[in-house]
Every structure is written in structure tokens, then in C-alpha cells.
């Protein structure tokens, strides 16, 4: 190809801007579309059975980073009514824990107590910045009563017969 003549400056600048825009778009678009770091929470069980005023029941809450997520994750255990309470404990120290510095997996205990029979829900909420996850647990509190049948029994006393000695 033989170019005999000059390219106008405006055409040259438009060409450079178009090339730069396409190149920048190819670099920026994949980062906008790629998945962001995140975390997940899961429970060992999604339902519990309790008795009122007992020692409660517990399940493990596991927090896993996804795609190299790091950050401070706060935790809150909420309940659906006043007849039930829940708290999160550190597995290692058994102390109350409401934050985890996440860079690798972490585990907490969710302990649930109940005072009244009924069906309830607890919810573990885990926010970190603009990311938030929650996981519910169904709780069934059964009133435990025992009845002996028959209510009473009379057991006759056995009379002991004196033994005779053999001579």
C-alpha cells in the first residue's frame, strides 16, 4: 500500500482514542464481570428439638472464605420470640464471640435456650461491609412430662421365717 498524503490530525487522534478505549475496555470489563471475594456460613443442623428450661442445644456455625476473602465478619443471633434465646460462642475458649477475622475457615457454636414450648426460628446474621449472609434454624420446644402408670402400687411385705438350726 502506498500512502501519499497525510492523515488529518483529528483522524489520527480519533484512532488513538478508539484504540485506547478498546484496550482499556478489554482490561476493565473482565475485572467488572469476574466474581468478587465472598464468604459463606453454614450450620451442622437446620433444626433443633429442645425442652423448656433445659441446658439448651447447640450446633456449629462454619464460616468459609471464598475467592481469598479477608475481613472482619460480625455475627448476631436473633430469635423470633421472647420464649427463646441464642448466643454464639468461640469453640476454643467457649467465650461469647460476635466477630471473626476471616482469612481462613472459622467455627463458632450457636447455643439455643428456651423457656416456653412452641415452634421458633433463630437466625444467624453475618455482615461484613456491603456483604451480608444469614442462615435460619427451626427450633421446636416440646413440653416434656412423664406419667407413671399405674400411679401407685402396694407391695406386700414378705415375712421372714426364722431358720432352724440343724444339729
PDB file of N, CA and C in Angstrom, residues 154-162:
ATOM      1  N   UNK A 154     -48.996 -51.065  95.713  1.00  0.00           N
ATOM      2  CA  UNK A 154     -48.729 -51.558  97.052  1.00  0.00           C
ATOM      3  C   UNK A 154     -47.940 -52.853  96.916  1.00  0.00           C
ATOM      4  N   UNK A 155     -46.837 -52.918  97.600  1.00  0.00           N
ATOM      5  CA  UNK A 155     -46.028 -54.128  97.582  1.00  0.00           C
ATOM      6  C   UNK A 155     -46.092 -54.712  98.987  1.00  0.00           C
ATOM      7  N   UNK A 156     -46.663 -55.933  99.096  1.00  0.00           N
ATOM      8  CA  UNK A 156     -46.787 -56.509 100.440  1.00  0.00           C
ATOM      9  C   UNK A 156     -45.413 -56.868 100.994  1.00  0.00           C
ATOM     10  N   UNK A 157     -45.341 -56.720 102.279  1.00  0.00           N
ATOM     11  CA  UNK A 157     -44.092 -57.036 102.961  1.00  0.00           C
ATOM     12  C   UNK A 157     -43.987 -58.544 103.102  1.00  0.00           C
ATOM     13  N   UNK A 158     -42.852 -59.078 102.835  1.00  0.00           N
ATOM     14  CA  UNK A 158     -42.629 -60.520 102.946  1.00  0.00           C
ATOM     15  C   UNK A 158     -42.160 -60.800 104.369  1.00  0.00           C
ATOM     16  N   UNK A 159     -42.855 -61.757 105.000  1.00  0.00           N
ATOM     17  CA  UNK A 159     -42.499 -62.114 106.370  1.00  0.00           C
ATOM     18  C   UNK A 159     -41.395 -63.154 106.322  1.00  0.00           C
ATOM     19  N   UNK A 160     -40.396 -62.926 107.088  1.00  0.00           N
ATOM     20  CA  UNK A 160     -39.296 -63.876 107.110  1.00  0.00           C
ATOM     21  C   UNK A 160     -39.564 -64.950 108.141  1.00  0.00           C
ATOM     22  N   UNK A 161     -39.317 -66.170 107.729  1.00  0.00           N
ATOM     23  CA  UNK A 161     -39.468 -67.305 108.637  1.00  0.00           C
ATOM     24  C   UNK A 161     -38.126 -67.570 109.264  1.00  0.00           C
ATOM     25  N   UNK A 162     -38.101 -67.696 110.594  1.00  0.00           N
ATOM     26  CA  UNK A 162     -36.812 -67.961 111.232  1.00  0.00           C
ATOM     27  C   UNK A 162     -36.285 -69.341 110.807  1.00  0.00           C
TER      28      UNK A 162
END
